[in-house]
Amino acid sequence: MGAGARTLPGDRRLTGGFAGTGVLLVALGAAVWGTDTVLRAPLSAALAPVLLVLGEHLVLALYAVPAVLRGWRELLVMNAARWGALLFVGWGGSAVATILFTTGLFGAFKAGGGSVNTVLLLQQTQPLFAIAAAAVVLGERLTVLYTPIFAVATIGAYLLAFGDLEGGLLAPFTQVGRARLEFALAALGAAALWGTSTAMGRYLGGRLSFQTLTGARFLVALPLLLVWAAVAFPDVVGSFAAGLAEPQVARNLVLLALFPGLLGLLLYYRGLRSTPASYATLAELAYPATGVTLNWVLLGQPLTVAQGVGVALVIGAIVAMNRVKSGVRERRSRSTHVSQGD
């Protein structure tokens, strides 16, 4: 710490409230992610999970490289803690979590026997990991106003995920015992990594612009994905080329990377700069709400009454978060006022 400590323009740690537009931007970014399923489902038959995620990041490198070069001064002055957070977000949130969830979901779908329901159920634990990480990393403390919003959002998310089950709303719990352990662990690992990445992204937003952070996240993940794919597929180039042989596969891959990938994350990180991580993780529930709605409109999968109620509850919780200004408090610490040498 040198003399002349200053508050960074992007470091908006809050003690009582936050800019309401941040919640809406996070929710909008998550809503854009909701288009992911429509594009990813056809790709899953052509590309293995690691190749699919690698392909996304190769396309995203077209944005990531210029963005990182433009923001290199922001990266150059980061301390070791922030570099560690960036590594976690890139490797954990962008690479490993996506592969884990894709592997768990499609593996569970093939296995049947309640495995898919268990994967989805465990994915709903993501806000718990985000809240815990936000308390440790950011010092966020929840006030009484947060509890009812969290409850409404959680109920809404549950209805979205399981409102169409023939066995009723309690079916996920009755089928847990029949699920395969590896699929359940994959889903839980993805939830933990994504939830923690929300807090880490909020921490990094105090130093990096949202454009640089988005590009750095993609670029940091790329070396890990290249090594992972090379180990999993000795002829990785041939395997990748074979998967992209059909023109629609390559087209969908580009759309998947640019729309839910790039656009969604840019909106998300822009909003996260002024939104406590504990609220951001609930705003992210716009993702399954949009996904269920698009599956109904574009893929012909009927929306049940329970899922319709879930959509309404999630939207209501997001609106409430945008209006309530005192549900989360963040401690003021060295992360708020950063020296020029940090």
mmCIF file of C-alpha atoms in Angstrom:
data_model
loop_
_atom_site.group_PDB
_atom_site.id
_atom_site.type_symbol
_atom_site.label_atom_id
_atom_site.label_comp_id
_atom_site.label_asym_id
_atom_site.label_seq_id
_atom_site.Cartn_x
_atom_site.Cartn_y
_atom_site.Cartn_z
ATOM 1 C CA MET A 1 0.000 0.000 0.000
ATOM 2 C CA GLY A 2 1.500 3.283 -1.060
ATOM 3 C CA ALA A 3 0.497 6.813 -0.423
ATOM 4 C CA GLY A 4 -2.374 8.336 -2.315
ATOM 5 C CA ALA A 5 -5.013 5.661 -1.828
ATOM 6 C CA ARG A 6 -7.979 6.135 -4.080
ATOM 7 C CA THR A 7 -11.363 4.623 -4.793
ATOM 8 C CA LEU A 8 -11.538 3.000 -8.193
ATOM 9 C CA PRO A 9 -14.343 4.190 -10.467
ATOM 10 C CA GLY A 10 -15.572 0.630 -10.928
ATOM 11 C CA ASP A 11 -15.175 -0.409 -7.307
ATOM 12 C CA ARG A 12 -18.623 0.330 -5.972
ATOM 13 C CA ARG A 13 -18.658 -1.521 -2.657
ATOM 14 C CA LEU A 14 -21.843 -0.621 -0.851
ATOM 15 C CA THR A 15 -22.910 -0.279 2.735
ATOM 16 C CA GLY A 16 -26.618 0.299 2.417
ATOM 17 C CA GLY A 17 -27.886 0.190 -1.156
ATOM 18 C CA PHE A 18 -26.879 -0.274 -4.747
ATOM 19 C CA ALA A 19 -27.713 1.006 -8.194
ATOM 20 C CA GLY A 20 -31.011 -0.653 -9.107
ATOM 21 C CA THR A 21 -30.127 -0.936 -12.789
ATOM 22 C CA GLY A 22 -27.393 -3.396 -11.842
ATOM 23 C CA VAL A 23 -29.922 -6.054 -10.833
ATOM 24 C CA LEU A 24 -31.828 -5.570 -14.074
ATOM 25 C CA LEU A 25 -28.650 -5.868 -16.157
ATOM 26 C CA VAL A 26 -27.635 -9.068 -14.358
ATOM 27 C CA ALA A 27 -31.140 -10.448 -14.934
ATOM 28 C CA LEU A 28 -31.049 -9.365 -18.590
ATOM 29 C CA GLY A 29 -27.695 -11.066 -19.092
ATOM 30 C CA ALA A 30 -29.037 -14.228 -17.449
ATOM 31 C CA ALA A 31 -32.144 -14.028 -19.635
ATOM 32 C CA VAL A 32 -29.895 -13.989 -22.707
ATOM 33 C CA TRP A 33 -28.260 -17.150 -21.311
ATOM 34 C CA GLY A 34 -31.730 -18.685 -21.470
ATOM 35 C CA THR A 35 -31.299 -19.046 -25.232
ATOM 36 C CA ASP A 36 -28.429 -21.449 -24.534
ATOM 37 C CA THR A 37 -30.577 -24.589 -24.376
ATOM 38 C CA VAL A 38 -32.181 -24.010 -27.767
ATOM 39 C CA LEU A 39 -28.731 -23.814 -29.394
ATOM 40 C CA ARG A 40 -26.809 -26.275 -27.208
ATOM 41 C CA ALA A 41 -29.242 -29.191 -27.473
ATOM 42 C CA PRO A 42 -28.562 -29.908 -31.185
ATOM 43 C CA LEU A 43 -24.807 -29.461 -30.643
ATOM 44 C CA SER A 44 -24.647 -32.074 -27.892
ATOM 45 C CA ALA A 45 -25.218 -34.844 -30.425
ATOM 46 C CA ALA A 46 -22.272 -33.728 -32.555
ATOM 47 C CA LEU A 47 -19.637 -32.661 -30.027
ATOM 48 C CA ALA A 48 -18.459 -34.089 -26.719
ATOM 49 C CA PRO A 49 -18.812 -31.646 -23.785
ATOM 50 C CA VAL A 50 -15.131 -30.650 -23.653
ATOM 51 C CA LEU A 51 -15.009 -30.126 -27.429
ATOM 52 C CA LEU A 52 -18.216 -28.113 -27.344
ATOM 53 C CA VAL A 53 -16.942 -25.804 -24.603
ATOM 54 C CA LEU A 54 -13.562 -25.528 -26.339
ATOM 55 C CA GLY A 55 -15.277 -24.576 -29.586
ATOM 56 C CA GLU A 56 -17.215 -21.831 -27.815
ATOM 57 C CA HIS A 57 -14.025 -20.380 -26.359
ATOM 58 C CA LEU A 58 -12.181 -20.502 -29.678
ATOM 59 C CA VAL A 59 -14.924 -18.368 -31.207
ATOM 60 C CA LEU A 60 -14.949 -16.080 -28.168
ATOM 61 C CA ALA A 61 -11.191 -15.577 -28.493
ATOM 62 C CA LEU A 62 -11.980 -13.261 -31.417
ATOM 63 C CA TYR A 63 -13.393 -10.878 -28.812
ATOM 64 C CA ALA A 64 -11.201 -11.850 -25.870
ATOM 65 C CA VAL A 65 -7.797 -11.135 -27.418
ATOM 66 C CA PRO A 66 -8.564 -7.535 -28.483
ATOM 67 C CA ALA A 67 -10.405 -6.857 -25.208
ATOM 68 C CA VAL A 68 -7.458 -8.050 -23.090
ATOM 69 C CA LEU A 69 -4.940 -6.146 -25.221
ATOM 70 C CA ARG A 70 -7.010 -2.997 -24.815
ATOM 71 C CA GLY A 71 -7.277 -3.434 -21.046
ATOM 72 C CA TRP A 72 -3.759 -4.726 -20.377
ATOM 73 C CA ARG A 73 -3.008 -1.812 -18.032
ATOM 74 C CA GLU A 74 -5.903 -2.874 -15.787
ATOM 75 C CA LEU A 75 -4.518 -6.406 -15.614
ATOM 76 C CA LEU A 76 -0.932 -5.271 -15.116
ATOM 77 C CA VAL A 77 -1.637 -3.543 -11.787
ATOM 78 C CA MET A 78 -3.677 -6.368 -10.253
ATOM 79 C CA ASN A 79 -2.356 -7.988 -7.101
ATOM 80 C CA ALA A 80 -1.956 -11.726 -6.495
ATOM 81 C CA ALA A 81 -5.401 -12.082 -4.887
ATOM 82 C CA ARG A 82 -7.145 -10.675 -7.942
ATOM 83 C CA TRP A 83 -5.101 -12.846 -10.294
ATOM 84 C CA GLY A 84 -6.176 -15.836 -8.231
ATOM 85 C CA ALA A 85 -9.802 -14.727 -8.495
ATOM 86 C CA LEU A 86 -9.467 -14.331 -12.271
ATOM 87 C CA LEU A 87 -7.937 -17.792 -12.566
ATOM 88 C CA PHE A 88 -10.841 -19.207 -10.560
ATOM 89 C CA VAL A 89 -13.432 -17.457 -12.723
ATOM 90 C CA GLY A 90 -11.765 -18.552 -15.979
ATOM 91 C CA TRP A 91 -10.841 -22.113 -15.089
ATOM 92 C CA GLY A 92 -13.607 -22.838 -12.616
ATOM 93 C CA GLY A 93 -16.592 -20.838 -13.836
ATOM 94 C CA SER A 94 -15.986 -20.671 -17.582
ATOM 95 C CA ALA A 95 -14.337 -24.039 -18.285
ATOM 96 C CA VAL A 96 -14.755 -26.714 -15.620
ATOM 97 C CA ALA A 97 -18.269 -25.811 -14.415
ATOM 98 C CA THR A 98 -19.685 -25.737 -17.937
ATOM 99 C CA ILE A 99 -18.137 -29.095 -18.782
ATOM 100 C CA LEU A 100 -19.295 -30.629 -15.497
ATOM 101 C CA PHE A 101 -22.875 -29.505 -15.886
ATOM 102 C CA THR A 102 -23.060 -30.509 -19.554
ATOM 103 C CA THR A 103 -21.575 -33.911 -18.754
ATOM 104 C CA GLY A 104 -23.863 -34.450 -15.774
ATOM 105 C CA LEU A 105 -27.023 -33.339 -17.542
ATOM 106 C CA PHE A 106 -26.605 -35.322 -20.748
ATOM 107 C CA GLY A 107 -25.168 -38.336 -18.959
ATOM 108 C CA ALA A 108 -28.091 -38.328 -16.556
ATOM 109 C CA PHE A 109 -30.527 -37.984 -19.449
ATOM 110 C CA LYS A 110 -29.151 -41.153 -21.046
ATOM 111 C CA ALA A 111 -29.116 -43.017 -17.725
ATOM 112 C CA GLY A 112 -32.714 -42.150 -16.825
ATOM 113 C CA GLY A 113 -34.130 -43.403 -13.554
ATOM 114 C CA GLY A 114 -34.492 -39.977 -11.967
ATOM 115 C CA SER A 115 -30.904 -38.919 -12.629
ATOM 116 C CA VAL A 116 -31.903 -35.814 -14.586
ATOM 117 C CA ASN A 117 -34.186 -34.635 -11.788
ATOM 118 C CA THR A 118 -31.385 -35.021 -9.265
ATOM 119 C CA VAL A 119 -28.952 -33.066 -11.458
ATOM 120 C CA LEU A 120 -31.456 -30.224 -11.754
ATOM 121 C CA LEU A 121 -32.242 -30.342 -8.055
ATOM 122 C CA LEU A 122 -28.599 -30.041 -7.054
ATOM 123 C CA GLN A 123 -28.129 -27.177 -9.530
ATOM 124 C CA GLN A 124 -30.619 -25.178 -7.446
ATOM 125 C CA THR A 125 -27.995 -25.049 -4.656
ATOM 126 C CA GLN A 126 -25.957 -22.495 -6.634
ATOM 127 C CA PRO A 127 -27.273 -19.433 -4.706
ATOM 128 C CA LEU A 128 -26.161 -21.020 -1.429
ATOM 129 C CA PHE A 129 -22.563 -21.251 -2.659
ATOM 130 C CA ALA A 130 -22.720 -17.682 -3.993
ATOM 131 C CA ILE A 131 -24.017 -16.310 -0.696
ATOM 132 C CA ALA A 132 -21.370 -18.186 1.298
ATOM 133 C CA ALA A 133 -18.567 -17.012 -1.016
ATOM 134 C CA ALA A 134 -19.883 -13.439 -0.937
ATOM 135 C CA ALA A 135 -19.748 -13.463 2.859
ATOM 136 C CA VAL A 136 -16.124 -14.651 2.856
ATOM 137 C CA VAL A 137 -14.725 -12.749 -0.130
ATOM 138 C CA LEU A 138 -16.780 -9.552 -0.032
ATOM 139 C CA GLY A 139 -17.972 -9.402 3.551
ATOM 140 C CA GLU A 140 -21.614 -9.266 2.457
ATOM 141 C CA ARG A 141 -24.076 -9.514 5.311
ATOM 142 C CA LEU A 142 -27.749 -10.233 4.694
ATOM 143 C CA THR A 143 -30.454 -8.169 6.376
ATOM 144 C CA VAL A 144 -34.004 -9.228 7.156
ATOM 145 C CA LEU A 145 -35.315 -7.868 3.849
ATOM 146 C CA TYR A 146 -33.279 -10.394 1.893
ATOM 147 C CA THR A 147 -34.954 -13.461 3.408
ATOM 148 C CA PRO A 148 -38.435 -13.162 1.843
ATOM 149 C CA ILE A 149 -36.964 -12.311 -1.559
ATOM 150 C CA PHE A 150 -34.669 -15.344 -1.354
ATOM 151 C CA ALA A 151 -37.611 -17.563 -0.378
ATOM 152 C CA VAL A 152 -39.786 -16.376 -3.283
ATOM 153 C CA ALA A 153 -36.928 -16.771 -5.788
ATOM 154 C CA THR A 154 -36.098 -20.268 -4.505
ATOM 155 C CA ILE A 155 -39.710 -21.440 -4.750
ATOM 156 C CA GLY A 156 -39.937 -19.982 -8.238
ATOM 157 C CA ALA A 157 -36.745 -21.724 -9.343
ATOM 158 C CA TYR A 158 -37.977 -25.040 -7.976
ATOM 159 C CA LEU A 159 -41.287 -24.739 -9.825
ATOM 160 C CA LEU A 160 -39.429 -23.879 -13.035
ATOM 161 C CA ALA A 161 -37.233 -26.958 -12.779
ATOM 162 C CA PHE A 162 -39.800 -29.502 -11.610
ATOM 163 C CA GLY A 163 -43.238 -28.073 -12.380
ATOM 164 C CA ASP A 164 -43.703 -30.491 -15.284
ATOM 165 C CA LEU A 165 -42.895 -33.790 -13.549
ATOM 166 C CA GLU A 166 -45.510 -36.516 -13.725
ATOM 167 C CA GLY A 167 -44.614 -37.697 -10.254
ATOM 168 C CA GLY A 168 -45.496 -34.355 -8.691
ATOM 169 C CA LEU A 169 -43.406 -31.611 -7.159
ATOM 170 C CA LEU A 170 -41.825 -33.984 -4.626
ATOM 171 C CA ALA A 171 -40.591 -36.374 -7.331
ATOM 172 C CA PRO A 172 -36.961 -35.104 -7.261
ATOM 173 C CA PHE A 173 -36.638 -36.081 -3.606
ATOM 174 C CA THR A 174 -38.184 -39.502 -4.072
ATOM 175 C CA GLN A 175 -35.892 -40.206 -7.014
ATOM 176 C CA VAL A 176 -32.601 -39.052 -5.474
ATOM 177 C CA GLY A 177 -31.734 -42.559 -4.350
ATOM 178 C CA ARG A 178 -32.011 -43.885 -7.900
ATOM 179 C CA ALA A 179 -29.689 -41.274 -9.400
ATOM 180 C CA ARG A 180 -26.134 -42.159 -10.312
ATOM 181 C CA LEU A 181 -23.616 -40.602 -7.969
ATOM 182 C CA GLU A 182 -21.257 -39.274 -10.664
ATOM 183 C CA PHE A 183 -23.984 -37.218 -12.320
ATOM 184 C CA ALA A 184 -25.073 -35.783 -8.986
ATOM 185 C CA LEU A 185 -21.509 -34.855 -8.068
ATOM 186 C CA ALA A 186 -20.994 -33.214 -11.471
ATOM 187 C CA ALA A 187 -24.065 -31.028 -10.975
ATOM 188 C CA LEU A 188 -23.080 -30.121 -7.426
ATOM 189 C CA GLY A 189 -19.549 -29.258 -8.552
ATOM 190 C CA ALA A 190 -20.892 -27.006 -11.309
ATOM 191 C CA ALA A 191 -23.224 -25.257 -8.856
ATOM 192 C CA ALA A 192 -20.359 -24.657 -6.422
ATOM 193 C CA LEU A 193 -18.041 -23.283 -9.105
ATOM 194 C CA TRP A 194 -20.666 -21.042 -10.704
ATOM 195 C CA GLY A 195 -21.906 -19.756 -7.363
ATOM 196 C CA THR A 196 -18.406 -18.947 -6.124
ATOM 197 C CA SER A 197 -17.557 -17.358 -9.483
ATOM 198 C CA THR A 198 -20.375 -14.866 -8.923
ATOM 199 C CA ALA A 199 -18.621 -13.562 -5.807
ATOM 200 C CA MET A 200 -15.217 -13.633 -7.508
ATOM 201 C CA GLY A 201 -16.578 -11.716 -10.485
ATOM 202 C CA ARG A 202 -18.002 -9.078 -8.158
ATOM 203 C CA TYR A 203 -14.597 -8.822 -6.477
ATOM 204 C CA LEU A 204 -12.810 -8.424 -9.820
ATOM 205 C CA GLY A 205 -15.346 -5.833 -10.967
ATOM 206 C CA GLY A 206 -13.744 -3.425 -8.517
ATOM 207 C CA ARG A 207 -10.558 -3.395 -10.578
ATOM 208 C CA LEU A 208 -11.450 -4.449 -14.122
ATOM 209 C CA SER A 209 -13.885 -2.928 -16.589
ATOM 210 C CA PHE A 210 -16.634 -5.324 -17.580
ATOM 211 C CA GLN A 211 -15.228 -5.541 -21.124
ATOM 212 C CA THR A 212 -11.767 -6.532 -19.895
ATOM 213 C CA LEU A 213 -13.142 -8.944 -17.298
ATOM 214 C CA THR A 214 -15.300 -10.696 -19.898
ATOM 215 C CA GLY A 215 -12.394 -11.070 -22.317
ATOM 216 C CA ALA A 216 -9.974 -12.191 -19.602
ATOM 217 C CA ARG A 217 -12.416 -14.829 -18.368
ATOM 218 C CA PHE A 218 -12.605 -16.414 -21.818
ATOM 219 C CA LEU A 219 -8.894 -16.122 -22.550
ATOM 220 C CA VAL A 220 -7.765 -17.579 -19.211
ATOM 221 C CA ALA A 221 -10.002 -20.610 -19.748
ATOM 222 C CA LEU A 222 -8.651 -21.394 -23.213
ATOM 223 C CA PRO A 223 -5.268 -23.017 -22.299
ATOM 224 C CA LEU A 224 -6.948 -25.349 -19.815
ATOM 225 C CA LEU A 225 -9.561 -26.357 -22.376
ATOM 226 C CA LEU A 226 -6.917 -27.002 -25.037
ATOM 227 C CA VAL A 227 -4.938 -29.296 -22.720
ATOM 228 C CA TRP A 228 -8.096 -31.046 -21.482
ATOM 229 C CA ALA A 229 -9.319 -31.695 -25.040
ATOM 230 C CA ALA A 230 -5.887 -32.918 -26.174
ATOM 231 C CA VAL A 231 -5.719 -35.412 -23.300
ATOM 232 C CA ALA A 232 -9.304 -36.625 -23.792
ATOM 233 C CA PHE A 233 -9.007 -36.861 -27.590
ATOM 234 C CA PRO A 234 -5.527 -37.770 -28.932
ATOM 235 C CA ASP A 235 -6.699 -36.713 -32.414
ATOM 236 C CA VAL A 236 -8.398 -33.595 -31.079
ATOM 237 C CA VAL A 237 -8.254 -31.751 -34.412
ATOM 238 C CA GLY A 238 -9.822 -34.658 -36.265
ATOM 239 C CA SER A 239 -12.496 -35.159 -33.609
ATOM 240 C CA PHE A 240 -13.330 -31.467 -33.630
ATOM 241 C CA ALA A 241 -13.449 -31.302 -37.429
ATOM 242 C CA ALA A 242 -15.677 -34.374 -37.610
ATOM 243 C CA GLY A 243 -18.119 -32.791 -35.165
ATOM 244 C CA LEU A 244 -18.276 -29.626 -37.256
ATOM 245 C CA ALA A 245 -18.745 -31.446 -40.567
ATOM 246 C CA GLU A 246 -22.396 -30.408 -40.791
ATOM 247 C CA PRO A 247 -22.792 -26.680 -41.626
ATOM 248 C CA GLN A 248 -25.608 -26.180 -39.099
ATOM 249 C CA VAL A 249 -23.344 -27.432 -36.292
ATOM 250 C CA ALA A 250 -20.723 -24.783 -37.032
ATOM 251 C CA ARG A 251 -23.433 -22.123 -37.349
ATOM 252 C CA ASN A 252 -25.052 -23.052 -34.037
ATOM 253 C CA LEU A 253 -21.661 -23.091 -32.335
ATOM 254 C CA VAL A 254 -20.930 -19.528 -33.467
ATOM 255 C CA LEU A 255 -24.405 -18.371 -32.397
ATOM 256 C CA LEU A 256 -24.009 -20.119 -29.033
ATOM 257 C CA ALA A 257 -20.696 -18.394 -28.389
ATOM 258 C CA LEU A 258 -21.711 -14.910 -29.500
ATOM 259 C CA PHE A 259 -25.263 -14.592 -28.209
ATOM 260 C CA PRO A 260 -25.721 -16.373 -24.850
ATOM 261 C CA GLY A 261 -21.950 -16.505 -24.364
ATOM 262 C CA LEU A 262 -20.543 -13.078 -25.195
ATOM 263 C CA LEU A 263 -23.592 -10.793 -25.091
ATOM 264 C CA GLY A 264 -25.014 -12.432 -21.982
ATOM 265 C CA LEU A 265 -21.751 -12.191 -20.067
ATOM 266 C CA LEU A 266 -21.100 -8.570 -21.064
ATOM 267 C CA LEU A 267 -24.495 -7.562 -19.698
ATOM 268 C CA TYR A 268 -23.971 -9.715 -16.620
ATOM 269 C CA TYR A 269 -20.582 -8.258 -15.666
ATOM 270 C CA ARG A 270 -21.766 -4.724 -16.373
ATOM 271 C CA GLY A 271 -24.591 -5.219 -13.906
ATOM 272 C CA LEU A 272 -22.446 -7.094 -11.394
ATOM 273 C CA ARG A 273 -20.235 -4.026 -10.879
ATOM 274 C CA SER A 274 -23.009 -2.370 -8.858
ATOM 275 C CA THR A 275 -24.900 -5.409 -7.553
ATOM 276 C CA PRO A 276 -24.074 -7.404 -4.417
ATOM 277 C CA ALA A 277 -23.246 -10.997 -5.290
ATOM 278 C CA SER A 278 -26.028 -12.259 -3.015
ATOM 279 C CA TYR A 279 -28.595 -10.441 -5.140
ATOM 280 C CA ALA A 280 -26.860 -11.189 -8.443
ATOM 281 C CA THR A 281 -27.118 -14.940 -7.865
ATOM 282 C CA LEU A 282 -30.897 -14.627 -7.505
ATOM 283 C CA ALA A 283 -31.157 -12.356 -10.535
ATOM 284 C CA GLU A 284 -29.433 -15.153 -12.460
ATOM 285 C CA LEU A 285 -32.635 -17.164 -12.076
ATOM 286 C CA ALA A 286 -33.852 -15.231 -15.102
ATOM 287 C CA TYR A 287 -31.802 -17.863 -16.962
ATOM 288 C CA PRO A 288 -34.067 -20.878 -16.248
ATOM 289 C CA ALA A 289 -37.164 -18.672 -16.514
ATOM 290 C CA THR A 290 -36.181 -17.647 -20.037
ATOM 291 C CA GLY A 291 -35.103 -21.175 -20.934
ATOM 292 C CA VAL A 292 -38.441 -22.699 -19.920
ATOM 293 C CA THR A 293 -40.347 -20.007 -21.814
ATOM 294 C CA LEU A 294 -38.270 -20.433 -24.986
ATOM 295 C CA ASN A 295 -38.601 -24.206 -24.830
ATOM 296 C CA TRP A 296 -42.349 -23.651 -24.803
ATOM 297 C CA VAL A 297 -42.391 -21.104 -27.645
ATOM 298 C CA LEU A 298 -39.678 -22.514 -29.927
ATOM 299 C CA LEU A 299 -39.432 -26.211 -29.111
ATOM 300 C CA GLY A 300 -43.106 -26.903 -28.440
ATOM 301 C CA GLN A 301 -42.573 -28.122 -24.870
ATOM 302 C CA PRO A 302 -45.739 -27.166 -22.948
ATOM 303 C CA LEU A 303 -45.474 -24.767 -20.031
ATOM 304 C CA THR A 304 -47.374 -26.147 -17.036
ATOM 305 C CA VAL A 305 -49.327 -24.053 -14.569
ATOM 306 C CA ALA A 306 -46.665 -24.672 -11.912
ATOM 307 C CA GLN A 307 -43.905 -23.497 -14.241
ATOM 308 C CA GLY A 308 -45.946 -20.428 -15.158
ATOM 309 C CA VAL A 309 -46.226 -19.617 -11.464
ATOM 310 C CA GLY A 310 -42.458 -20.171 -11.166
ATOM 311 C CA VAL A 311 -41.772 -17.667 -13.955
ATOM 312 C CA ALA A 312 -44.014 -15.110 -12.221
ATOM 313 C CA LEU A 313 -42.311 -15.644 -8.841
ATOM 314 C CA VAL A 314 -38.808 -15.285 -10.297
ATOM 315 C CA ILE A 315 -39.758 -12.105 -12.151
ATOM 316 C CA GLY A 316 -41.404 -10.769 -9.002
ATOM 317 C CA ALA A 317 -38.283 -11.482 -6.941
ATOM 318 C CA ILE A 318 -36.079 -9.699 -9.497
ATOM 319 C CA VAL A 319 -38.380 -6.658 -9.493
ATOM 320 C CA ALA A 320 -38.351 -6.649 -5.693
ATOM 321 C CA MET A 321 -34.545 -6.783 -5.634
ATOM 322 C CA ASN A 322 -34.448 -3.835 -7.995
ATOM 323 C CA ARG A 323 -36.621 -1.784 -5.636
ATOM 324 C CA VAL A 324 -35.232 -2.840 -2.252
ATOM 325 C CA LYS A 325 -32.012 -1.007 -1.426
ATOM 326 C CA SER A 326 -31.057 -2.464 1.937
ATOM 327 C CA GLY A 327 -31.206 -6.245 1.703
ATOM 328 C CA VAL A 328 -27.424 -6.707 1.619
ATOM 329 C CA ARG A 329 -24.619 -4.804 3.290
ATOM 330 C CA GLU A 330 -20.943 -5.026 2.374
ATOM 331 C CA ARG A 331 -18.192 -4.213 4.812
ATOM 332 C CA ARG A 332 -15.806 -1.442 3.907
ATOM 333 C CA SER A 333 -12.306 -2.808 3.794
ATOM 334 C CA ARG A 334 -9.058 -2.575 1.913
ATOM 335 C CA SER A 335 -10.926 -3.887 -1.123
ATOM 336 C CA THR A 336 -12.894 -0.652 -1.219
ATOM 337 C CA HIS A 337 -10.011 1.783 -1.217
ATOM 338 C CA VAL A 338 -7.184 0.493 -3.314
ATOM 339 C CA SER A 339 -3.819 2.095 -3.566
ATOM 340 C CA GLN A 340 -2.237 2.976 -6.847
ATOM 341 C CA GLY A 341 0.222 0.154 -6.342
ATOM 342 C CA ASP A 342 -2.414 -2.521 -5.809
#
